[in-house]
């Protein structure tokens, strides 16, 4: 990639952030619209889970393929293709006649979305080469998630109340088109010096692993354990296949050598836990506010502001802290705040009081605001720039897998607790196990953040990077 002026680098960052905005906004807007969609499409709790998880599942399955493909064929080219497919998928979702076709069109969206965030992060990583400047850029990137969380519930609530739930997909069209035209004009093409070959076997194993695991979790409350047991066994077999097959390839889809770095491994697991907490939190909050409290979509969106505003304010602060002091402090703050939020809901039934509900939302918003920047920065820092797309894709995959599992697990726990009763009568008690799960996810972020950000962890990262660089040099000489 050619050296760019500071102003041009900021413009590239803004264009990449536009792609994150439409993907993140799509998720937060959709959550507010769930009760309206449930009513019009006659969807069960499992049906609502699939409208979210069909998207995040496909996204998680294809992110690493998209990252390696972008490194091979060109990041700008793959990024533009993703914008086109995502925008087209959004248009199709807006005209879906029933739940089944909506789920299919959400999967089309996800195919495009898989080419956006990891590729955009790879573009950012190769554009901002200075460590501190990159950390600040990633902080700004994380702030976009806060913007989407702040604007999503309000925009979604206003659209659902005034036009209908289908209009939530319309907002992706002008943003997607603008990002496409700006990318064509201002983003330079870049690719890895050495092209990575496709890994179709690894890709199929990833799809089987994620798909079978998610299906088993979502369908267990209705079908029973023994009915979904074959899918659980299939997921375990796919995982075993990945662990056996990938190390034997010269250019694997998932380079397991990355995980010799404790910070990288920690960031991966922290991403799964943190975004599982986010997915479950948004899912339960939306159903509670509208189906239990009886709020309309707009007022439910307003109630989400105590969570969204702290996320927006804390994300750039987290980026600056990562740039100046490293990832430990932001991760400790994130884990503490998210754990406290889960305990407040689980142990003190925060939903039953406006004051505790507000405090629980605010604590979660602070925690999630500090989470994103250290995850992303840790995942890509220390890795060879030639593999930036793959490293960023693993981090993005962890986020989407976490959100998929969060919705699947929390939705299954909630469905089991509610049973055939109404949400209004049983929701608060049925949600208690779910809130404890979210508290556990926050505690995992706290512990892993402390363990994987110290001197020992940095040493493992340096050794892993040295091995990767040596392996690349050896392969280049052999070629």
XYZ file of C-alpha atoms in Angstrom, residues 35-383:
349
model
C -41.582 -7.862 18.972
C -43.199 -6.240 15.905
C -41.730 -8.923 13.662
C -42.904 -11.608 16.087
C -46.448 -10.268 15.916
C -46.668 -9.847 12.128
C -44.789 -13.031 11.170
C -46.219 -15.166 14.027
C -42.736 -16.130 15.183
C -41.814 -18.150 18.265
C -38.887 -17.313 20.538
C -36.781 -19.747 18.471
C -37.903 -17.957 15.306
C -36.722 -14.637 16.727
C -33.405 -16.231 17.648
C -32.939 -17.401 14.054
C -33.543 -13.916 12.602
C -30.461 -12.828 14.566
C -28.398 -16.012 14.568
C -28.858 -16.861 10.884
C -26.994 -13.625 10.196
C -24.301 -13.918 12.858
C -23.795 -17.625 12.145
C -23.085 -17.135 8.426
C -20.972 -14.116 9.272
C -18.868 -16.070 11.769
C -18.478 -18.977 9.337
C -17.198 -16.857 6.440
C -15.134 -14.136 8.118
C -11.829 -16.000 8.021
C -12.408 -16.977 4.390
C -13.110 -13.329 3.590
C -9.984 -12.178 5.415
C -7.675 -14.592 3.611
C -9.392 -13.946 0.267
C -8.892 -10.194 0.718
C -5.206 -10.718 1.501
C -4.936 -12.788 -1.682
C -7.162 -11.003 -4.236
C -7.068 -7.441 -2.920
C -8.699 -5.842 0.102
C -10.381 -3.025 -1.778
C -11.930 -5.411 -4.297
C -13.344 -7.749 -1.636
C -14.521 -4.800 0.485
C -16.489 -3.325 -2.440
C -18.017 -6.728 -3.236
C -19.137 -6.980 0.377
C -20.798 -3.573 0.245
C -22.747 -4.555 -2.880
C -23.942 -7.902 -1.490
C -24.827 -6.466 1.941
C -26.842 -3.622 0.412
C -28.647 -6.041 -1.907
C -29.406 -8.369 1.026
C -30.849 -5.441 2.995
C -33.183 -4.602 0.132
C -34.344 -8.237 -0.028
C -34.973 -8.349 3.742
C -37.269 -5.349 3.476
C -39.652 -7.263 1.167
C -39.513 -10.710 2.860
C -43.065 -12.176 2.866
C -42.564 -14.556 5.815
C -40.136 -15.604 8.537
C -38.446 -18.304 6.466
C -37.541 -15.989 3.577
C -36.473 -13.280 6.018
C -34.005 -15.729 7.561
C -32.688 -16.643 4.082
C -32.281 -12.974 3.100
C -30.525 -12.285 6.401
C -28.031 -14.955 5.361
C -27.486 -13.098 2.068
C -26.788 -9.968 4.099
C -24.283 -11.921 6.156
C -22.360 -13.098 3.078
C -21.777 -9.433 2.247
C -21.144 -8.489 5.868
C -18.408 -11.120 6.136
C -16.417 -9.135 3.555
C -16.733 -5.831 5.409
C -15.498 -5.638 8.997
C -12.420 -7.919 8.905
C -11.345 -6.516 5.556
C -11.899 -2.951 6.765
C -9.829 -3.706 9.869
C -7.090 -5.118 7.650
C -7.179 -1.927 5.560
C -6.901 0.151 8.752
C -4.031 -1.990 10.061
C -2.079 -1.506 6.831
C -2.948 2.212 6.635
C -2.005 3.133 10.223
C 1.427 1.574 10.762
C 2.400 3.590 13.861
C 1.385 1.685 17.018
C -0.178 4.620 18.871
C -1.856 6.007 15.775
C -3.304 2.570 15.036
C -4.620 2.235 18.597
C -6.385 5.593 18.307
C -7.811 4.609 14.921
C -9.131 1.389 16.436
C -10.600 3.435 19.294
C -12.480 5.532 16.752
C -13.558 2.305 15.058
C -14.898 1.083 18.410
C -16.743 4.362 18.934
C -18.794 3.591 15.827
C -20.223 0.601 17.700
C -21.269 3.047 20.405
C -22.863 5.322 17.804
C -24.813 2.397 16.381
C -25.945 1.361 19.852
C -27.046 4.909 20.641
C -28.700 5.635 17.306
C -29.966 2.125 16.533
C -32.692 1.822 19.182
C -33.931 5.363 18.546
C -33.847 5.139 14.762
C -35.288 1.645 14.865
C -38.032 2.593 17.307
C -39.008 5.638 15.262
C -39.076 3.663 12.011
C -40.997 0.719 13.482
C -43.620 3.004 15.027
C -44.045 5.304 12.028
C -43.457 3.085 8.977
C -43.119 -0.535 10.140
C -40.341 -3.006 10.850
C -39.464 -3.461 7.174
C -38.146 0.086 7.003
C -35.254 -0.775 9.349
C -33.467 -2.358 6.392
C -33.891 0.709 4.181
C -31.331 2.758 6.129
C -28.550 0.450 4.920
C -29.162 1.372 1.287
C -27.929 5.020 1.168
C -25.033 4.361 3.590
C -23.941 1.283 1.645
C -24.083 3.136 -1.678
C -22.127 6.118 -0.311
C -19.457 3.840 1.170
C -19.169 2.000 -2.149
C -18.599 5.190 -4.168
C -16.124 6.612 -1.637
C -14.182 3.333 -1.524
C -13.923 3.316 -5.304
C -12.506 6.836 -5.260
C -10.294 7.068 -2.176
C -9.254 3.661 -0.780
C -6.023 2.294 -2.334
C -5.773 -1.377 -3.227
C -3.552 -3.594 -1.095
C -2.882 -7.295 -0.701
C -0.494 -9.625 1.093
C 2.935 -10.029 -0.549
C 2.388 -13.783 -0.798
C -1.036 -15.085 -1.804
C -2.603 -17.661 0.508
C -4.265 -20.661 -1.106
C -7.925 -21.483 -0.343
C -8.685 -24.123 2.307
C -12.077 -25.621 1.336
C -11.872 -28.498 3.831
C -11.178 -26.135 6.720
C -13.995 -23.837 5.580
C -16.522 -26.704 5.481
C -15.440 -27.854 8.954
C -15.920 -24.331 10.357
C -19.415 -24.089 8.853
C -20.382 -27.515 10.226
C -18.983 -26.688 13.682
C -20.771 -23.344 14.059
C -24.005 -24.436 12.379
C -24.463 -27.726 14.254
C -23.619 -26.161 17.621
C -26.010 -23.231 17.170
C -28.846 -25.416 15.892
C -28.484 -27.763 18.837
C -28.609 -24.950 21.389
C -31.569 -23.093 19.864
C -33.727 -26.143 19.224
C -33.014 -27.984 22.488
C -35.874 -26.379 24.533
C -38.460 -27.488 21.950
C -36.982 -30.720 20.598
C -35.283 -32.087 23.711
C -31.675 -33.086 24.421
C -31.674 -36.453 22.664
C -33.171 -34.970 19.495
C -30.298 -32.465 19.170
C -27.568 -34.804 20.465
C -26.511 -35.821 16.897
C -25.875 -32.142 16.102
C -23.766 -31.714 19.233
C -21.721 -34.787 18.296
C -21.360 -33.448 14.742
C -20.018 -30.169 16.135
C -17.488 -32.030 18.296
C -16.399 -34.104 15.296
C -15.914 -30.947 13.210
C -13.847 -29.373 16.000
C -11.669 -32.478 16.226
C -11.277 -32.435 12.455
C -10.108 -28.807 12.511
C -7.570 -29.479 15.258
C -6.192 -32.453 13.324
C -6.321 -31.102 9.759
C -5.351 -27.422 9.998
C -1.822 -27.840 11.459
C -1.002 -30.191 8.578
C -1.636 -27.557 5.903
C 1.043 -25.117 4.775
C -1.557 -22.335 4.438
C -4.501 -23.192 6.702
C -7.746 -21.284 7.001
C -7.083 -20.981 10.745
C -3.395 -20.670 11.529
C -3.246 -22.325 14.955
C 0.224 -20.841 15.491
C -1.517 -17.530 16.254
C -2.851 -19.098 19.447
C 0.657 -19.602 20.837
C 0.383 -15.904 21.682
C -1.398 -15.597 25.039
C -2.675 -12.063 24.261
C -4.111 -13.262 20.939
C -5.727 -16.340 22.517
C -7.005 -14.210 25.374
C -8.450 -11.630 22.990
C -10.221 -14.417 21.095
C -11.878 -15.892 24.184
C -12.621 -12.441 25.630
C -14.344 -11.517 22.363
C -16.521 -14.646 22.539
C -17.477 -13.961 26.174
C -17.988 -10.216 25.750
C -20.114 -10.434 22.642
C -22.080 -13.398 24.002
C -22.960 -11.084 26.858
C -23.950 -8.324 24.411
C -26.120 -10.631 22.293
C -27.918 -12.063 25.317
C -28.283 -8.645 26.956
C -29.916 -7.025 23.924
C -32.177 -10.035 23.309
C -33.545 -10.144 26.859
C -33.783 -6.372 27.242
C -35.820 -5.901 24.063
C -38.314 -8.638 24.940
C -38.623 -7.347 28.504
C -39.182 -3.703 27.624
C -41.821 -4.369 24.966
C -43.459 -7.669 25.949
C -43.392 -7.248 29.737
C -43.426 -3.501 30.351
C -45.633 -2.958 27.317
C -43.548 -0.118 25.848
C -43.732 0.687 22.158
C -40.589 0.350 20.026
C -39.663 4.048 20.322
C -39.903 4.198 24.118
C -38.066 0.877 24.387
C -35.322 2.450 22.267
C -35.147 5.409 24.626
C -34.701 3.022 27.552
C -31.631 1.581 25.825
C -29.848 4.953 25.901
C -28.392 4.434 29.418
C -26.457 1.541 27.896
C -25.700 3.073 24.502
C -24.400 6.485 25.606
C -21.675 5.131 27.948
C -20.586 2.751 25.185
C -20.235 5.685 22.803
C -18.307 7.796 25.338
C -16.013 5.058 26.657
C -14.921 3.505 23.336
C -12.557 6.329 22.229
C -11.254 6.616 25.810
C -10.452 2.904 25.697
C -8.582 3.429 22.420
C -6.428 6.159 23.966
C -5.736 4.010 27.045
C -4.678 1.087 24.849
C -2.370 3.372 22.868
C -0.782 4.943 25.951
C -0.887 2.207 28.613
C -1.753 -1.075 26.877
C -4.890 -3.227 26.982
C -4.920 -4.325 30.660
C -6.736 -1.384 32.283
C -9.566 -1.200 29.698
C -10.099 -4.975 29.985
C -10.220 -4.847 33.794
C -12.751 -2.004 33.694
C -14.823 -3.854 31.086
C -14.879 -7.120 33.031
C -15.715 -5.452 36.344
C -18.568 -3.341 34.960
C -20.139 -6.175 32.936
C -19.952 -8.557 35.904
C -21.555 -5.978 38.194
C -24.363 -5.418 35.688
C -25.144 -9.131 35.445
C -25.138 -9.541 39.246
C -27.440 -6.545 39.627
C -30.005 -8.103 37.289
C -29.608 -11.671 38.550
C -29.308 -11.084 42.286
C -31.395 -7.962 42.757
C -33.932 -8.266 39.896
C -32.961 -4.863 38.521
C -35.868 -4.937 36.029
C -38.408 -4.359 38.794
C -37.200 -0.803 39.558
C -36.522 2.094 37.171
C -33.455 3.123 39.204
C -31.774 -0.285 39.235
C -32.734 -0.893 35.597
C -31.041 2.378 34.631
C -27.950 1.507 36.697
C -27.732 -2.007 35.235
C -27.918 -0.657 31.687
C -25.317 2.042 32.415
C -22.865 -0.435 33.949
C -23.148 -2.733 30.959
C -22.645 0.209 28.584
C -19.454 1.266 30.389
C -18.134 -2.288 30.326
C -18.864 -2.888 26.666
C -17.473 0.529 25.733
C -14.073 -0.413 27.162
C -14.108 -3.885 25.592
C -13.813 -3.475 21.833
C -10.572 -1.498 21.409
C -8.293 -3.798 23.467
C -9.701 -6.893 21.746
C -9.059 -5.564 18.263
C -5.684 -4.025 19.010
C -4.404 -7.158 20.752
C -5.575 -9.397 17.925
C -3.701 -7.548 15.171
C -0.688 -6.160 17.068
C 2.418 -8.309 16.885
C 1.160 -10.322 13.919
